mmCIF file of C-alpha atoms and ligand atoms in Angstrom:
data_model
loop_
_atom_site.group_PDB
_atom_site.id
_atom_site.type_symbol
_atom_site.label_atom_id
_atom_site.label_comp_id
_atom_site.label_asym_id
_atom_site.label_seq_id
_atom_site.Cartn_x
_atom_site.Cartn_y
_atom_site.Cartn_z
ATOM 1 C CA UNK M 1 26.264 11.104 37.971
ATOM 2 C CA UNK M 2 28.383 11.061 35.172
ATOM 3 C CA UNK M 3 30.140 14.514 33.617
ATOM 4 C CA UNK M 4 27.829 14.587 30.855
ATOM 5 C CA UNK M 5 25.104 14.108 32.366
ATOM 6 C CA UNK M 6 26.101 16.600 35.269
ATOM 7 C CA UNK M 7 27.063 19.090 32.055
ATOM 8 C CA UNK M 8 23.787 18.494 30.524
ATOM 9 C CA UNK M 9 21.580 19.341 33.183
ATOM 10 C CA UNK M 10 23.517 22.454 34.107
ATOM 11 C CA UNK M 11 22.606 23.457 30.454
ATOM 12 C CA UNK M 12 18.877 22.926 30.977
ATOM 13 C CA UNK M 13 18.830 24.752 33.804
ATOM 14 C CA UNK M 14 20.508 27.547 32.457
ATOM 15 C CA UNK M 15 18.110 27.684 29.432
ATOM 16 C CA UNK M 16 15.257 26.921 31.456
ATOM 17 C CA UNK M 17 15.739 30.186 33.436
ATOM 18 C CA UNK M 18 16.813 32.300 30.840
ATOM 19 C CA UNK M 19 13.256 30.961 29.179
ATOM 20 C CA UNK M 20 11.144 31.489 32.040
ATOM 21 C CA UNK M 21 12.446 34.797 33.029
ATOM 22 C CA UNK M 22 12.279 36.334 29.071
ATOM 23 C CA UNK M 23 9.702 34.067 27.666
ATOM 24 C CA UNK M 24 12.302 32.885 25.537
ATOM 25 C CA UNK M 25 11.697 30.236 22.467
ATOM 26 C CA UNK M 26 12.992 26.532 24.037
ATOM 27 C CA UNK M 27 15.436 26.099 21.474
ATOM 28 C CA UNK M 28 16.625 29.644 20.057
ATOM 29 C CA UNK M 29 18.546 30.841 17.100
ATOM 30 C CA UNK M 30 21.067 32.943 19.340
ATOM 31 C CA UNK M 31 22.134 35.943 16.664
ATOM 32 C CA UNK M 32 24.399 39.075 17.978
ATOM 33 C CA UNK M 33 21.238 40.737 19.084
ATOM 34 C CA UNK M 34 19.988 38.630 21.354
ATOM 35 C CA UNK M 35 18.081 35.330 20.522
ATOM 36 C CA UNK M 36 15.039 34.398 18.454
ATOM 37 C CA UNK M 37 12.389 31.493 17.357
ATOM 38 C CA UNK M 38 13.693 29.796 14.733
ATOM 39 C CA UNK M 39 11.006 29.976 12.634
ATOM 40 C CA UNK M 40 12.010 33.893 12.279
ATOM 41 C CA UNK M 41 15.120 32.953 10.525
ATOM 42 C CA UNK M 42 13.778 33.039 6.990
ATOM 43 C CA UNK M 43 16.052 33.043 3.876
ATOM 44 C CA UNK M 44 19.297 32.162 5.407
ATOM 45 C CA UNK M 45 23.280 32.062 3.956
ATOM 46 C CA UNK M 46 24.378 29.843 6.199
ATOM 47 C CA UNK M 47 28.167 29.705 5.873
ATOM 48 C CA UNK M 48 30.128 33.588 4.992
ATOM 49 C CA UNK M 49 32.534 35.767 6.017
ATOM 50 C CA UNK M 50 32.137 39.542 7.073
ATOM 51 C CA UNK M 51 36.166 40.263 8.014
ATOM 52 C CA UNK M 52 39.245 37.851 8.096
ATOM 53 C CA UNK M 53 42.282 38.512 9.739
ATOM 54 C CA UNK M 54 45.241 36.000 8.227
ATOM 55 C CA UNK M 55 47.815 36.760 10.107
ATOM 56 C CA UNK M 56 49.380 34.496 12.971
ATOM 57 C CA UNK M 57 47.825 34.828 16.560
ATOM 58 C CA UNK M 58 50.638 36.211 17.968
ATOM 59 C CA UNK M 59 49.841 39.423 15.849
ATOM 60 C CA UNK M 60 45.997 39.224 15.825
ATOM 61 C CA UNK M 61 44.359 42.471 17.087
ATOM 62 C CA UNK M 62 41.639 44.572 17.016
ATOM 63 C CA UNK M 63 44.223 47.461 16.614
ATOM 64 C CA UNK M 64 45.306 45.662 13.074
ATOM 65 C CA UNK M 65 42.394 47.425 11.562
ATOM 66 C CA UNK M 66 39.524 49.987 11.818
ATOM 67 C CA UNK M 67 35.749 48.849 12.623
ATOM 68 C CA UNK M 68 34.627 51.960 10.478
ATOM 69 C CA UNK M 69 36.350 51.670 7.755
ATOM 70 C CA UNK M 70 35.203 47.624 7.954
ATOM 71 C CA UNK M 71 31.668 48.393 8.421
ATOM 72 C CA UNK M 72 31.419 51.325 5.467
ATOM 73 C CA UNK M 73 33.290 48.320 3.131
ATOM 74 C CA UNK M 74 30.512 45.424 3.917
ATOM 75 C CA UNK M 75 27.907 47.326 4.393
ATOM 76 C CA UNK M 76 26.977 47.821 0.677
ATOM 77 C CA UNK M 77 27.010 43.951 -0.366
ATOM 78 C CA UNK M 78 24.748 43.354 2.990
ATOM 79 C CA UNK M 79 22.801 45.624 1.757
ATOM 80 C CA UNK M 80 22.236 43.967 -1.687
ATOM 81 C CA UNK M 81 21.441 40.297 -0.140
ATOM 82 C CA UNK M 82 18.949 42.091 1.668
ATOM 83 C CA UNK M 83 17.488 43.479 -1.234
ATOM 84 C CA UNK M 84 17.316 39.878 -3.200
ATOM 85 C CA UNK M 85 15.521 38.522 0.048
ATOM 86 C CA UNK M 86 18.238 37.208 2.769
ATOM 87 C CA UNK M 87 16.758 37.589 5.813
ATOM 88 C CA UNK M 88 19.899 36.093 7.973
ATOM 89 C CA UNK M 89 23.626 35.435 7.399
ATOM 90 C CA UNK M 90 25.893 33.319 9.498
ATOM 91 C CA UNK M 91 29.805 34.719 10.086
ATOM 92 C CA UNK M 92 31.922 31.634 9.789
ATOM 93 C CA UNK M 93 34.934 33.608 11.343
ATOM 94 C CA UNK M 94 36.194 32.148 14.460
ATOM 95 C CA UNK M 95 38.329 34.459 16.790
ATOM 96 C CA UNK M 96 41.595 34.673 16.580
ATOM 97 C CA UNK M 97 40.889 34.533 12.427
ATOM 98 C CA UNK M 98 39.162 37.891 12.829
ATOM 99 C CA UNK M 99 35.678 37.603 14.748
ATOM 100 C CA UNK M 100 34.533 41.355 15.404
ATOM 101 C CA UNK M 101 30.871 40.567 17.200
ATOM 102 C CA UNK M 102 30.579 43.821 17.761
ATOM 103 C CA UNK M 103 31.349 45.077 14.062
ATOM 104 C CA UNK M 104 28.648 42.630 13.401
ATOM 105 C CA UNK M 105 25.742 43.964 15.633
ATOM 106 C CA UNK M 106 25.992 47.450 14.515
ATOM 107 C CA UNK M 107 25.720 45.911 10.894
ATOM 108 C CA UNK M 108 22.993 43.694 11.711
ATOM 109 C CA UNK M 109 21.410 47.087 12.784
ATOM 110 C CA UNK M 110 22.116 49.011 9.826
ATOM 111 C CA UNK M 111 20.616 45.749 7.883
ATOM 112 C CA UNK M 112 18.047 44.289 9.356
ATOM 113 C CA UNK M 113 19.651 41.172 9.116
ATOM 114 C CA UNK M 114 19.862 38.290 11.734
ATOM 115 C CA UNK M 115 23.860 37.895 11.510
ATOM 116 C CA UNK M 116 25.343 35.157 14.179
ATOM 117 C CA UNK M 117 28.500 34.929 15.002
ATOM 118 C CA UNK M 118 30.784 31.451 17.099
ATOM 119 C CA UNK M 119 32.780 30.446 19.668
ATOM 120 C CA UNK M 120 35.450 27.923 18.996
ATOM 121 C CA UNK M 121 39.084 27.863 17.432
ATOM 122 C CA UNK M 122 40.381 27.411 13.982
ATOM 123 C CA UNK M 123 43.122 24.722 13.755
ATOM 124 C CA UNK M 124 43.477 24.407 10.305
ATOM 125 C CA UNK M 125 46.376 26.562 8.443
ATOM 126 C CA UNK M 126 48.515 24.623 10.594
ATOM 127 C CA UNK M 127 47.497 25.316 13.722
ATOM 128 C CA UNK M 128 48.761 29.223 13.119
ATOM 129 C CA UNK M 129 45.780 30.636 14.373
ATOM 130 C CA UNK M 130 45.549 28.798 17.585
ATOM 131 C CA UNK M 131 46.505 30.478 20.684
ATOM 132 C CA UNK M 132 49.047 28.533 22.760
ATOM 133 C CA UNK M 133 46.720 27.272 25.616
ATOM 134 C CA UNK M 134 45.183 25.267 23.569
ATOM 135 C CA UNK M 135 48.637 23.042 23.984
ATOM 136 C CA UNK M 136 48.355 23.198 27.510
ATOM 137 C CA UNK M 137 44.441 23.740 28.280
ATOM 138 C CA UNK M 138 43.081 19.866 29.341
ATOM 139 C CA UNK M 139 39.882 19.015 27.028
ATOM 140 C CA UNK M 140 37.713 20.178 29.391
ATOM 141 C CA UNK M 141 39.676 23.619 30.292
ATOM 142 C CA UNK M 142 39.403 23.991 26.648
ATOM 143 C CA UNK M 143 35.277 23.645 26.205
ATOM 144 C CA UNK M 144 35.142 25.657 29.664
ATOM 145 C CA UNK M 145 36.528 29.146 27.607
ATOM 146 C CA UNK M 146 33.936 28.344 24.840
ATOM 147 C CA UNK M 147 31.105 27.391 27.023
ATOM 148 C CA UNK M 148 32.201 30.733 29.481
ATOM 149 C CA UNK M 149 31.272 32.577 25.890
ATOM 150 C CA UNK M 150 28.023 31.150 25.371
ATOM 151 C CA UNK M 151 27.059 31.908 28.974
ATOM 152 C CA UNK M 152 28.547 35.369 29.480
ATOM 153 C CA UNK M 153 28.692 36.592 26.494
ATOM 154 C CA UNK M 154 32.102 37.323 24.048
ATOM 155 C CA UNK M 155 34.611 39.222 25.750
ATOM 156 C CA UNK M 156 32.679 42.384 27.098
ATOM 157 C CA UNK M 157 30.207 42.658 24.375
ATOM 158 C CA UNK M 158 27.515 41.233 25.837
ATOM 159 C CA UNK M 159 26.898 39.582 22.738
ATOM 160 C CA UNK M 160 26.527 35.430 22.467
ATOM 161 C CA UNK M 161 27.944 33.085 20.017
ATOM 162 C CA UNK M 162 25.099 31.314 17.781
ATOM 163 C CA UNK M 163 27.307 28.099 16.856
ATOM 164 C CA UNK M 164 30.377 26.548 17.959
ATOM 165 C CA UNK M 165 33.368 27.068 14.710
ATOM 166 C CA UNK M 166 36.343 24.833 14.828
ATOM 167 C CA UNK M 167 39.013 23.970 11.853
ATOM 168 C CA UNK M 168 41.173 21.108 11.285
ATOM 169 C CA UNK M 169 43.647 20.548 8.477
ATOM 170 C CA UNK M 170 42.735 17.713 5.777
ATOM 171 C CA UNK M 171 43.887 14.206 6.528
ATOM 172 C CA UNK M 172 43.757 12.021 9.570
ATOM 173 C CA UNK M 173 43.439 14.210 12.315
ATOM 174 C CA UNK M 174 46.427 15.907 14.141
ATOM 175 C CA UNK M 175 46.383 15.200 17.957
ATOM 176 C CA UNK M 176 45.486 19.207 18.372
ATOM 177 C CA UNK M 177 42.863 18.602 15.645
ATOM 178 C CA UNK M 178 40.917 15.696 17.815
ATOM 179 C CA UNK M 179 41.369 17.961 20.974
ATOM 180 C CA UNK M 180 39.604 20.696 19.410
ATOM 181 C CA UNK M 181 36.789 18.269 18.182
ATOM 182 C CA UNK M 182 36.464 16.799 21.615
ATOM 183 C CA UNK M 183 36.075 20.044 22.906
ATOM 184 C CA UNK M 184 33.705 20.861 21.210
ATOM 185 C CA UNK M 185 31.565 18.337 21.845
ATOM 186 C CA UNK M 186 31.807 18.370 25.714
ATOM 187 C CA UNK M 187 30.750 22.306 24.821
ATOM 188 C CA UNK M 188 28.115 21.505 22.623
ATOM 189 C CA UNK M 189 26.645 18.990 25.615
ATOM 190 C CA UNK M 190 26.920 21.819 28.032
ATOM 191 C CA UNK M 191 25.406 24.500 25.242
ATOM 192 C CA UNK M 192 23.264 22.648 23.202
ATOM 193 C CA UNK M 193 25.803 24.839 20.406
ATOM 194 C CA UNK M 194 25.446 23.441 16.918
ATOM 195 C CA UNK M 195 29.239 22.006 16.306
ATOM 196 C CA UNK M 196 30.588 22.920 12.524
ATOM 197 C CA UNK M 197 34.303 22.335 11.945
ATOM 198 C CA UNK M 198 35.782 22.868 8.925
ATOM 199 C CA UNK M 199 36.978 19.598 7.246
ATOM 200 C CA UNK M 200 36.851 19.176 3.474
ATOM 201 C CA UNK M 201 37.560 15.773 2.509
ATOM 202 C CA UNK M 202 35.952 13.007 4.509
ATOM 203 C CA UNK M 203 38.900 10.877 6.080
ATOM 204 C CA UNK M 204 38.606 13.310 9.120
ATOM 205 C CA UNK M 205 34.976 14.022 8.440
ATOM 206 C CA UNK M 206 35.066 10.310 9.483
ATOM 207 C CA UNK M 207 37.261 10.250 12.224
ATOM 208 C CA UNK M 208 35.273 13.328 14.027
ATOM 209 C CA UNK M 209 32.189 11.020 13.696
ATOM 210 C CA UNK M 210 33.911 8.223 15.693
ATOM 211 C CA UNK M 211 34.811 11.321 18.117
ATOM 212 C CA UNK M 212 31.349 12.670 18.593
ATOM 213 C CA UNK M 213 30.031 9.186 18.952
ATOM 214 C CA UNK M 214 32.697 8.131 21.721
ATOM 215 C CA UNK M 215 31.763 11.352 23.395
ATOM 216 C CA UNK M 216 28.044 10.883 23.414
ATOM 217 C CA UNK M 217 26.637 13.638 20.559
ATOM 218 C CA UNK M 218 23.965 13.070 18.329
ATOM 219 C CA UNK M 219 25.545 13.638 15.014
ATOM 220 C CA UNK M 220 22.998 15.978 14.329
ATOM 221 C CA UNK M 221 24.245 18.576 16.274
ATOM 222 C CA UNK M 222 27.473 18.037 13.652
ATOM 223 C CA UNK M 223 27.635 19.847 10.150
ATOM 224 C CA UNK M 224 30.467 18.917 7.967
ATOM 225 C CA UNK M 225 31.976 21.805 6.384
ATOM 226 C CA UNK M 226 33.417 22.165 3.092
ATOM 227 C CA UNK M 227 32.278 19.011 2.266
ATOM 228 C CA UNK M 228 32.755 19.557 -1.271
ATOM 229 C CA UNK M 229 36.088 18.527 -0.543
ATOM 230 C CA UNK M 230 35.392 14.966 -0.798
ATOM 231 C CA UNK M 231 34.532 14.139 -4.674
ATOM 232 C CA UNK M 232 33.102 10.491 -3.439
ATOM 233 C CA UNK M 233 29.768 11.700 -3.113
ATOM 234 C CA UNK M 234 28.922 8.275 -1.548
ATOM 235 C CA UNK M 235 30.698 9.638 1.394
ATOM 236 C CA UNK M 236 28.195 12.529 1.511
ATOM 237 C CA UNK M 237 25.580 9.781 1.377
ATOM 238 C CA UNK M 238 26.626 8.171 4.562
ATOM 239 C CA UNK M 239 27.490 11.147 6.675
ATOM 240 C CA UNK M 240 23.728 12.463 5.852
ATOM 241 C CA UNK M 241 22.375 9.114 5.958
ATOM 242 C CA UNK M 242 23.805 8.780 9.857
ATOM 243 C CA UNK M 243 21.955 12.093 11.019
ATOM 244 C CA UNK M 244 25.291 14.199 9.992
ATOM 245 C CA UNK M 245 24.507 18.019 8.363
ATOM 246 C CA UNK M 246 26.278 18.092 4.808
ATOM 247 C CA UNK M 247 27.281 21.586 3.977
ATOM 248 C CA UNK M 248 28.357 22.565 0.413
ATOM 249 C CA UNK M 249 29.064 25.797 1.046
ATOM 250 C CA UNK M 250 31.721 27.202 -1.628
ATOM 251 C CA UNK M 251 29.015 27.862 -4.371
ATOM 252 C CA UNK M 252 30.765 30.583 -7.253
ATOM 253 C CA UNK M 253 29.514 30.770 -10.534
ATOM 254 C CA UNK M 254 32.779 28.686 -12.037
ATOM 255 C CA UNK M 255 31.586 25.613 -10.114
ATOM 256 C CA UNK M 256 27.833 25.930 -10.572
ATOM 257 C CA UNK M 257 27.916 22.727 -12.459
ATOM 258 C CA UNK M 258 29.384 20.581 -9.908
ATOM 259 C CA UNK M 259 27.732 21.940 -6.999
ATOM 260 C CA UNK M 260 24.230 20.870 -9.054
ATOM 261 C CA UNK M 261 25.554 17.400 -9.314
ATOM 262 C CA UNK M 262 26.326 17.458 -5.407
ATOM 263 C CA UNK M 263 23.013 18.561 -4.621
ATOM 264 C CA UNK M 264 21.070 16.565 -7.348
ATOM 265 C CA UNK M 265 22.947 13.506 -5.718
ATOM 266 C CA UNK M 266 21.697 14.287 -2.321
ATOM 267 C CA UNK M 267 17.856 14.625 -3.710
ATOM 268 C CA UNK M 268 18.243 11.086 -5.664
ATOM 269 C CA UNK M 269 19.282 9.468 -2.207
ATOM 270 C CA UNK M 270 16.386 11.258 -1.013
ATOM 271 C CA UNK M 271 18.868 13.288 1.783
ATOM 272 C CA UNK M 272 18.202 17.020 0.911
ATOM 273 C CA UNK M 273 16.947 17.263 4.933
ATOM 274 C CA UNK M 274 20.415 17.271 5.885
ATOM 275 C CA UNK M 275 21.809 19.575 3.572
ATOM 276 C CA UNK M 276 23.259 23.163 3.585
ATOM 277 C CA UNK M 277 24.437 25.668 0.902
ATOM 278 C CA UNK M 278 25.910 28.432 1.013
ATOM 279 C CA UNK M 279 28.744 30.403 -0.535
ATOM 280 C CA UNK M 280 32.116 31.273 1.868
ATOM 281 C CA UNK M 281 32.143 34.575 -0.053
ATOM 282 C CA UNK M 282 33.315 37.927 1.474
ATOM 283 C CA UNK M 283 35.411 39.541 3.297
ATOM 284 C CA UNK M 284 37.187 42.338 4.156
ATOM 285 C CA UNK M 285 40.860 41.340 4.136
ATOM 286 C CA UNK M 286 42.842 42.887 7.437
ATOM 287 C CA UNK M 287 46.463 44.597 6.030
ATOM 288 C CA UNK M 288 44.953 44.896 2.197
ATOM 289 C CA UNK M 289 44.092 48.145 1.132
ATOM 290 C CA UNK M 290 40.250 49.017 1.511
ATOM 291 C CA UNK M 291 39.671 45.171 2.685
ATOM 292 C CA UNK M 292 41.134 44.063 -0.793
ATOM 293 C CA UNK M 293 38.906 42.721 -3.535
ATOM 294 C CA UNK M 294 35.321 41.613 -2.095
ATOM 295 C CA UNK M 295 33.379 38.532 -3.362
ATOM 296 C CA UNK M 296 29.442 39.873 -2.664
ATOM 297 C CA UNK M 297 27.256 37.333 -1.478
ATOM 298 C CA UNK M 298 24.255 37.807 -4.160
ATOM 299 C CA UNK M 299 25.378 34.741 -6.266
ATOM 300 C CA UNK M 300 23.058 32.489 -4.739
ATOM 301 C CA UNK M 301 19.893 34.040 -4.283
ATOM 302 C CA UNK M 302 19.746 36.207 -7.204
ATOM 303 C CA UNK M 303 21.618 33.306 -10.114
ATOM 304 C CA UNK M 304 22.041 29.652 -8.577
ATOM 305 C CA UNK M 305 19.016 29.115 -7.018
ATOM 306 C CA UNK M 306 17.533 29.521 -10.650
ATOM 307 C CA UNK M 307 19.874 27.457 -11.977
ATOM 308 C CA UNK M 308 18.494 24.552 -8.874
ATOM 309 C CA UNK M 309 14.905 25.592 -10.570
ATOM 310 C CA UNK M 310 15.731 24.854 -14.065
ATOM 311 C CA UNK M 311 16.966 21.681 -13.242
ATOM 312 C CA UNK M 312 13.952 20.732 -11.400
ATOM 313 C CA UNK M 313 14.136 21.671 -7.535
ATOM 314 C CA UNK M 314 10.707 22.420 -6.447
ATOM 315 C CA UNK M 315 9.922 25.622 -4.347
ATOM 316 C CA UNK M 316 9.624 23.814 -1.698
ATOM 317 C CA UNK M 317 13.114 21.838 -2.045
ATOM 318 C CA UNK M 318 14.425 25.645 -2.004
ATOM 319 C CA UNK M 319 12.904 26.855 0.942
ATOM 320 C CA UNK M 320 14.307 23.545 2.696
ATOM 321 C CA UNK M 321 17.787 24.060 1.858
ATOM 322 C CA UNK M 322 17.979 28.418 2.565
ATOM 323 C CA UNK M 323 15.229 28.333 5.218
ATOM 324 C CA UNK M 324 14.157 24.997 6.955
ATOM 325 C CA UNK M 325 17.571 22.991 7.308
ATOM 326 C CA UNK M 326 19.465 25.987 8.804
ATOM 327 C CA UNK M 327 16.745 26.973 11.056
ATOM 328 C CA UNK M 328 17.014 22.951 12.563
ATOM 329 C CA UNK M 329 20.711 22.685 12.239
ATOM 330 C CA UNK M 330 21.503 25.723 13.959
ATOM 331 C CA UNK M 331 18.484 25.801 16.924
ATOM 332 C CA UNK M 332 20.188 25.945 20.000
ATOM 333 C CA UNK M 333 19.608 22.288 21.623
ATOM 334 C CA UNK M 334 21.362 19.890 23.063
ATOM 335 C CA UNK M 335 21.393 16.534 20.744
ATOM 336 C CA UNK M 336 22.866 13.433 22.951
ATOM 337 C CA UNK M 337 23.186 9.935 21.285
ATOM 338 C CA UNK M 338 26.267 8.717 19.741
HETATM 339 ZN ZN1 ZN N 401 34.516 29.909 5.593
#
């Protein structure tokens, strides 16, 4: 029996008893308070921030900053999404960049929101926010910690991680870069953990693919984020085109224009299926004062997806991008091939 497969059927088992013994859904949307079908997702921004925490990982903490004082800040423009019909909100902050599950749950509780949170390390900045055993931690040691999370829970929380968040810095990959990507994938065939890693242009984009594919993922268990980075939409094309999620996910009013084009492009090619918008917008800054200036999240509901209207994106084209495409990309499943 090979690892993978060995890895994959440990998976199944796991989620076949945690199914049988809850009545679980097979293939959950795991969000801070436990998981759910995803058709209960609804209206979802698939790509924000709630807090993040820039400073170098010898120095992150929980002591850096006060959960109150971060919850009474966020609380207000969760609110407001709510209000203009979000219904769930995925926290792109990995740990060790300022991932505060539990700051989450108690807002997901104030909200009504489904908020989900990740497992996984960020390794672009320049590899300041990566704790040194990822330098010594073998590939597999590596996806053991992340896949330990998705089992057990984050720290003692109780709470699970929804989707497994890496970073790499643009360019070729650096050796540390491919390490994390590998990891991830071994974790995702343990999990079934949707794998988004923050890319930007495609060159790495590219070489990930090659990754995934030499480690035996379906490259639909892959979203490429930031891929507004790469102006050669073709490149968008063929990522989608090979079962690849394409996530535009920067959308602010002063590039509403050419996040239209990127998503008029994908309709043309007929490719809005593997699409995903959202709008990186938040936070509250750890060491400003009050958080520092907050970018809400209401921009897209309440003024681009008009804008998508007037230039001829059906209802239903809507509800695929902010309801359908996140609910498939982020179900909890594991998606061999490669
Ligand atoms: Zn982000």
């Amino acid at each position: 029996m090979t690892r993978r497969h060995f890895l994959t059927l440990t998976a199944c088992s796991i989620l076949i008893s945690r199914c049988t013994s809850q009545s679980l859904p097979a293939h959950p949307i795991i969000t801070v308070k436990g998981p759910i079908d995803p058709s209960k997702l609804g209206t979802t921004l698939s790509h924000e921030h709630i807090m993040v925490d820039f400073a170098a990982v010898d120095l992150a903490s929980p002591y850096r900053y006060n959960a109150a004082d971060v919850f009474n800040r966020v609380l207000p423009f969760l609110r407001e999404i709510k209000q203009s019909g979000c219904d769930a909100f995925f926290d792109f902050t990995p740990d060790y960049l300022g991932r505060d599950p539990g700051i989450l749950r108690r807002l997901s509780d104030a909200t009504g929101l489904h908020i989900i949170t990740n497992t996984g390390y960020y390794g672009a900045r320049e590899d300041v926010h990566l704790p040194p055993h990822v330098m010594t931690d073998s590939v597999d040691q590596l996806a053991g910690r992340w896949i330990m999370e998705f089992e057990e829970g984050i720290g003692d929380t109780g709470i699970r991680p929804g989707f497994i968040k890496i970073g790499t810095d643009p360019g070729s990959l650096s050796e540390v870069d491919a390490k994390l990507v590998r990891a991830a994938a071994r974790a995702h065939l343990a999990t079934g953990l949707t794998i988004a890693v923050h890319t930007g242009p495609a060159e790495g984009a590219f070489e990930q693919m090659a990754i995934l594919g030499e480690e035996g993922v379906d490259l639909s268990a892959w979203i490429w984020v930031h891929a507004q980075g790469e102006r050669e939409t073709q490149r968008h094309v063929e990522a989608a085109q090979r079962g690849a999620w394409v996530a535009f996910d920067g959308i602010k009013p002063l590039q509403e224009e050419m996040y239209l084009e990127l998503l008029a492009n994908m309709k043309e090619n007929g490719l809005l299926n593997r699409v995903l918008i959202s709008q990186d917008a938040g936070w509250y800054t750890v060491g400003e004062e009050n958080g520092g200036g907050f970018r809400g999240y209401r921009y897209l509901l309440d003024t681009f997806v008009p804008a998508l209207q007037s230039i001829g994106f059906t209802e239903d084209e809507i509800k695929m991008l902010l309801e359908r495409n996140p609910a498939a990309a982020f179900a909890v499943r594991i998606r061999a091939g490669g």
